[in-house]
Each structure stands twice: as structure tokens, then as C-alpha cells.
């Protein structure tokens, strides 16, 4: 199956006008640039080789699917599995081989004769395209892209290509024309850029003068910065020396203060021990004082009882007795 016989033209023109999906089939990613090369396009999802057996279909964005994967992906209005454009309906997909189900099978010899008949014309078109590309590249690579002789040669070769493409359908033509159009656009852009050369040169001179002034200014600033850096380094060294001396003095004072603090801490600990002992002794004396107080109250009660008994003995008895 050749790429030329399978693409479906939808309008006539200089090189044949194709739909966006068919142009994708004719791109170098899916086809060889040889006019008689066999197409080895694969399904976007399952990666099976596409041929008349699995009815290849394409989205408007140009990605290919076999009929089974297309039905699975777009049955409910899905998006393209590659570029995520869409959504697409299954009926809106482009069937790339619509005549295979009804067209009679060609005999191998008739297809061979047609390929042999189209090969010289396609070969001439490819040679004319290569010649036009070389002429465009020569014009672009020259020192003066606006050289009238080179530009005229490129245009003449392009006219020859257009004449050679009349009635020719080949897989590499679209890519070839795209490259030529790109080169011609590059030539036009360089033409417009060349007209700006005097202004650009004037701007370059102004910028160079400004650059020289800025360079001198930068050098002056560097010298000033170096002087300031040296002064700052000297001041920093003096400050470091002063702070080192001060730190040594503070360290010595700290050591002395720490020593005195340790001595005072030891005294405090001794005083704390003495206070603890005194507290224990005071509690002991308080306990003894409580005992003696109880004994005092007991003896006092006994003494009062004895006094009461003595009074009863000496002054008590029969109340009828009277002292005369």
C-alpha cells in the first residue's frame, strides 16, 4: 500500500490540498519521503499497524486510531488521547480508507504500472524542490542575503517547482513546500532587517560610547571601593584588637568573680548546715520544754491538793467547835 494511493485529496491546487488529518499522515513522522514508500502508521492507543483490515480513522487534530480504539475512545464524546483536544464524536472522525469496502481489488500489475508512471513525475518534482531549497539556502548563507542574482535564482527555482508539481501527488510535497515557505519568510524577514542596518549601526555607536563611559565609571568606582575596603580592613583590625583586649579583661574578671562566688557558696552551705543543726536542737528543746510544762502543771495540781488537805486537817472538822 503506497502513501500516494491512500491519501484522499479534497480540493485541487498547485500541489493538491489535503485535510488536516491527511496532512498529518503525510508528515515525516508517519511516512517516508520516498514517493513509493509504504506507510507504517500505527494506532495512537494500541500501536497496531494501520491498514484496510482495521479501518484507520483520524481526529481533526491529526492523530490516528484503529476502528476499535476509536469506538472505545470517542463513543461518548471523548478527547484525543495525545493532545487532549476535542471532544470528538465518533461520527465526526475522518475515515481514511472509505472506498475499501466497496471498491474492487486492484490487480498487482495495474498498481505497479501506475507507480511506474507516477514515479518520473514525482522524481522531477522532488528534484525541483531540492534545487529550490538549495537556492534559498545559498541566498540565506551568503554575505548579502539581498543579492539580486541569488534572490532571482531562488525565485526562478521556486517557479520551476510550482510548474513541476502540477498534477503530482507525493507524500513529501507538503513537507517540501512547508520548508520552502519557511525559507522565503526568512528571506523576507532578513530583507526588512537589512533596511534597519544604518539605524542599528548608529545605535551601536551610541551604545559603545555609553559602554566606554560606563567602563571608566566602573573603574573609578572599583578604585574607590578598594580604598574604602583597605580603610575598613584597618579599622576592623583595630576593633578586633580592642575587643580581644577587652574580652581578656572581662574573662579575668569573670574568673575572679566566679572564684569569689564559689567561696560565698561554700560559706552559705556551711551556714545552712549550722542552721539545720540549730533547728534540730531548737525542736529538741521545745519538746523538752513541753514535757517540763506538763510536769509543772501536774506538780501544781498536786501542791494545790496537798494545801487543801492540810487545811482540812488543821482547820476542818466539826463546825460546832469554836475557838474561844
C-alpha positions as a printed Julia matrix, in Angstrom:
324×3 Matrix{Float64}:
   0.0    0.0     0.0
   1.62   3.32   -1.05
   1.16   6.65    0.69
   0.17   8.34   -2.6
  -2.7    5.96   -3.33
  -4.16   6.1     0.2
  -4.32   9.92    0.83
  -7.71  11.41   -0.11
  -7.49  14.85   -1.84
 -10.4   17.13   -1.03
  -9.59  20.01   -3.41
  -7.29  20.7    -6.33
  -4.39  23.16   -6.32
  -0.75  23.56   -7.12
   0.33  20.57   -5.07
  -3.04  19.11   -4.02
  -4.88  20.31   -0.92
  -5.37  17.8     1.93
  -7.36  17.79    5.12
  -5.54  18.38    8.38
  -5.72  14.71    9.3
  -4.35  13.66    5.89
  -1.52  16.18    6.12
  -0.63  14.53    9.43
  -0.45  11.22    7.58
   1.9   12.82    5.06
   4.24  14.18    7.76
   7.71  12.67    8.19
   6.61  11.11   11.49
   4.17   8.77    9.69
   5.61   8.43    6.17
   8.88   8.07    4.34
   9.78  10.88    1.9
  10.19   8.31   -0.86
   7.13   8.59   -3.17
   6.86   4.8    -3.41
   7.43   4.14    0.3
   4.99   2.0     2.28
   3.06   3.71    5.06
   3.66   2.24    8.53
   1.31   4.41   10.59
   0.27   2.97   13.96
  -2.75   3.39   16.2
  -2.27   6.05   18.86
  -3.58   3.77   21.63
  -2.85   0.11   20.8
   0.13   0.8    18.47
  -1.1   -1.72   15.91
  -0.1   -1.09   12.29
  -2.95   0.62   10.43
  -4.2   -0.93    7.18
  -7.5   -1.71    5.49
  -8.12  -4.58    7.94
  -8.65  -2.32   10.97
 -10.17   0.71    9.14
  -7.9    3.61   10.22
  -9.62   6.77   11.43
  -8.27  10.21   12.33
  -9.32  13.13   14.51
  -9.27  16.7    13.21
  -6.06  17.26   15.18
  -4.35  14.61   13.01
  -3.87  11.64   15.4
  -4.67   8.15   14.12
  -6.78   5.36   15.65
  -7.91   1.93   14.6
 -11.68   1.46   14.47
 -11.8   -0.44   17.8
  -9.79   2.14   19.75
 -11.73   4.98   18.09
 -15.04   3.41   19.16
 -13.73   2.98   22.71
 -12.26   6.5    22.96
 -14.96   8.56   21.22
 -18.19   6.6    21.79
 -19.26   9.12   24.44
 -17.6   12.22   23.02
 -14.07  11.73   24.38
 -10.99  13.88   23.77
  -7.87  12.98   21.8
  -5.6   10.64   23.77
  -2.47  12.54   22.67
  -3.16  16.29   22.58
  -6.39  16.27   24.66
  -8.27  18.37   22.08
 -11.94  17.83   21.47
 -14.31  16.43   22.48
 -14.98  14.48   19.26
 -17.95  12.35   18.33
 -17.31   9.01   16.66
 -19.28  10.04   13.57
 -17.13  13.18   13.2
 -13.87  11.22   12.79
 -12.29  11.0     9.33
 -12.3    7.54    7.82
  -9.03   7.37    5.9
  -9.93   4.43    3.63
 -13.63   4.92    2.84
 -13.59   3.15   -0.55
 -12.01  -0.14    0.51
 -15.29  -1.77    1.48
 -16.85  -1.22   -1.95
 -14.01  -0.7    -4.44
 -12.84  -3.77   -6.37
  -9.4   -5.03   -5.53
  -6.67  -3.85   -7.87
  -4.52  -6.34   -9.57
  -0.84  -6.09   -8.59
   0.24  -5.37  -12.13
  -2.1   -2.34  -12.55
  -0.83  -0.81   -9.3
   2.73  -1.43  -10.42
   2.13   0.25  -13.79
   0.59   3.31  -12.09
   3.5    3.56   -9.67
   5.97   3.37  -12.57
   4.02   6.04  -14.46
   3.91   8.45  -11.47
   7.49   7.85  -10.36
   9.29  10.01  -13.01
   6.96  12.95  -12.48
   7.29  12.73   -8.67
  11.04  12.4    -9.03
  11.19  15.55  -11.15
   9.1   17.4    -8.56
  11.4   16.28   -5.76
  14.48  17.34   -7.75
  12.91  20.74   -8.46
  12.08  21.13   -4.76
  15.6   20.2    -3.7
  17.01  22.69   -6.23
  14.71  25.43   -4.88
  15.76  24.64   -1.33
  19.45  24.8    -2.27
  18.91  28.16   -3.98
  17.12  29.54   -0.9
  19.85  28.26    1.41
  22.53  29.8    -0.82
  20.76  33.15   -0.65
  20.45  32.96    3.13
  24.02  31.78    3.74
  25.61  34.43    1.52
  27.13  37.59    2.98
  24.41  39.68    1.32
  21.01  37.95    1.55
  19.58  40.66   -0.72
  21.9   39.89   -3.64
  19.56  40.29   -6.67
  21.18  37.43   -8.58
  20.75  34.92   -5.72
  17.22  36.06   -4.89
  16.21  35.9    -8.57
  17.71  32.4    -8.83
  15.77  31.25   -5.75
  12.52  32.63   -7.16
  13.12  31.0   -10.55
  13.8   27.64   -8.93
  10.61  28.05   -6.89
   8.65  28.76  -10.09
  10.14  25.61  -11.63
   9.0   23.65   -8.57
   5.45  25.01   -8.85
   5.37  24.03  -12.53
   6.7   20.54  -11.74
   4.08  19.99   -9.02
   1.17  20.33  -11.45
  -0.86  17.12  -11.09
   1.66  15.41   -8.8
   0.67  13.78   -5.51
   3.6   12.67   -3.39
   3.95  12.25    0.38
   6.93  14.6     0.66
   5.46  17.55   -1.28
   3.62  19.11    1.64
   6.72  18.95    3.81
   8.84  20.31    0.93
   6.52  23.25    0.31
   6.42  23.99    4.02
  10.23  24.15    4.14
  10.35  26.42    1.09
   7.71  28.75    2.54
   9.68  28.93    5.78
  12.86  29.83    3.91
  11.09  32.5     1.85
   9.67  34.0     5.03
  13.18  34.01    6.47
  14.45  35.84    3.37
  11.68  38.43    3.7
  12.43  38.93    7.39
  16.11  39.42    6.61
  15.19  41.92    3.92
  13.28  44.02    6.44
  16.09  43.65    8.95
  18.71  44.77    6.41
  16.87  48.08    5.9
  17.43  48.77    9.58
  21.2   48.28    9.4
  22.13  52.04    9.34
  19.92  52.78   12.33
  21.28  49.76   14.14
  24.86  50.84   13.41
  24.11  54.33   14.78
  22.59  52.79   17.87
  25.61  50.51   18.16
  27.98  53.52   18.12
  25.93  55.27   20.79
  25.87  52.14   22.91
  29.62  51.64   22.5
  30.26  55.25   23.6
  27.97  54.77   26.59
  29.71  51.47   27.34
  33.12  53.19   27.37
  31.83  55.85   29.75
  30.31  53.22   31.97
  33.58  51.27   31.91
  35.52  54.32   33.11
  32.91  54.93   35.76
  33.13  51.32   36.89
  36.93  51.58   37.14
  36.66  54.74   39.27
  34.13  53.03   41.49
  36.38  49.99   41.79
  39.34  52.14   42.85
  37.17  53.97   45.38
  35.81  50.69   46.62
  39.31  49.23   47.02
  40.42  52.27   49.04
  37.34  52.05   51.24
  37.92  48.34   51.64
  41.51  48.9    52.83
  40.37  51.56   55.32
  37.59  49.32   56.56
  40.04  46.43   56.92
  42.39  48.57   59.05
  39.52  49.78   61.24
  38.26  46.24   61.57
  41.7   45.03   62.65
  41.88  47.77   65.32
  38.41  46.93   66.55
  39.28  43.25   66.71
  42.41  44.02   68.75
  40.46  46.28   71.09
  37.72  43.72   71.53
  40.28  40.97   72.1
  41.89  43.01   74.91
  38.52  43.82   76.38
  37.46  40.17   76.19
  40.64  39.11   78.01
  39.95  41.61   80.79
  36.34  40.51   81.06
  37.44  36.89   81.14
  39.83  37.6    84.0
  37.12  39.49   85.91
  34.74  36.63   85.29
  37.2   34.1    86.68
  37.75  36.21   89.82
  34.04  36.72   90.31
  33.44  33.0    89.8
  36.07  32.19   92.44
  34.53  34.6    94.96
  31.1   33.24   94.17
  32.28  29.7    94.85
  33.72  30.81   98.21
  30.48  32.51   99.16
  28.54  29.45   98.08
  30.69  27.29  100.35
  30.02  29.68  103.25
  26.33  29.61  102.53
  26.38  25.82  102.53
  28.17  25.81  105.9
  25.7   28.31  107.32
  22.86  26.21  106.01
  24.28  23.16  107.81
  24.62  25.14  111.04
  21.07  26.46  110.7
  19.82  22.93  110.15
  21.59  21.75  113.3
  20.25  24.7   115.3
  16.74  24.0   114.06
  17.06  20.4   115.16
  18.35  21.43  118.59
  15.6   24.05  118.96
  12.98  21.44  118.2
  14.6   19.2   120.81
  14.45  21.93  123.44
  10.87  22.72  122.52
   9.97  19.09  123.04
  11.68  19.03  126.44
  10.04  22.33  127.4
   6.66  20.82  126.63
   7.39  17.89  128.9
   8.56  20.13  131.75
   5.47  22.28  131.33
   3.27  19.24  131.71
   5.23  18.18  134.81
   4.86  21.72  136.2
   1.1   21.62  135.78
   0.94  18.18  137.36
   3.05  19.24  140.37
   0.99  22.41  140.71
  -2.21  20.41  140.91
  -0.65  18.06  143.46
   0.53  21.05  145.51
  -2.94  22.57  145.49
  -4.43  19.26  146.54
  -1.95  18.98  149.42
  -2.76  22.52  150.59
  -6.44  21.69  150.54
  -5.82  18.52  152.57
  -3.76  20.4   155.19
  -6.48  22.97  155.63
  -9.0   20.22  156.1
  -6.81  18.58  158.68
  -5.98  21.65  160.71
  -8.96  23.84  160.14
 -11.68  21.48  159.12
 -13.8   19.02  161.24
 -16.91  19.64  163.38
 -18.39  23.01  162.7
 -19.79  23.22  166.23
 -16.33  23.6   167.66
 -15.44  27.13  168.24
 -12.23  28.66  169.24
 -12.59  30.73  172.43
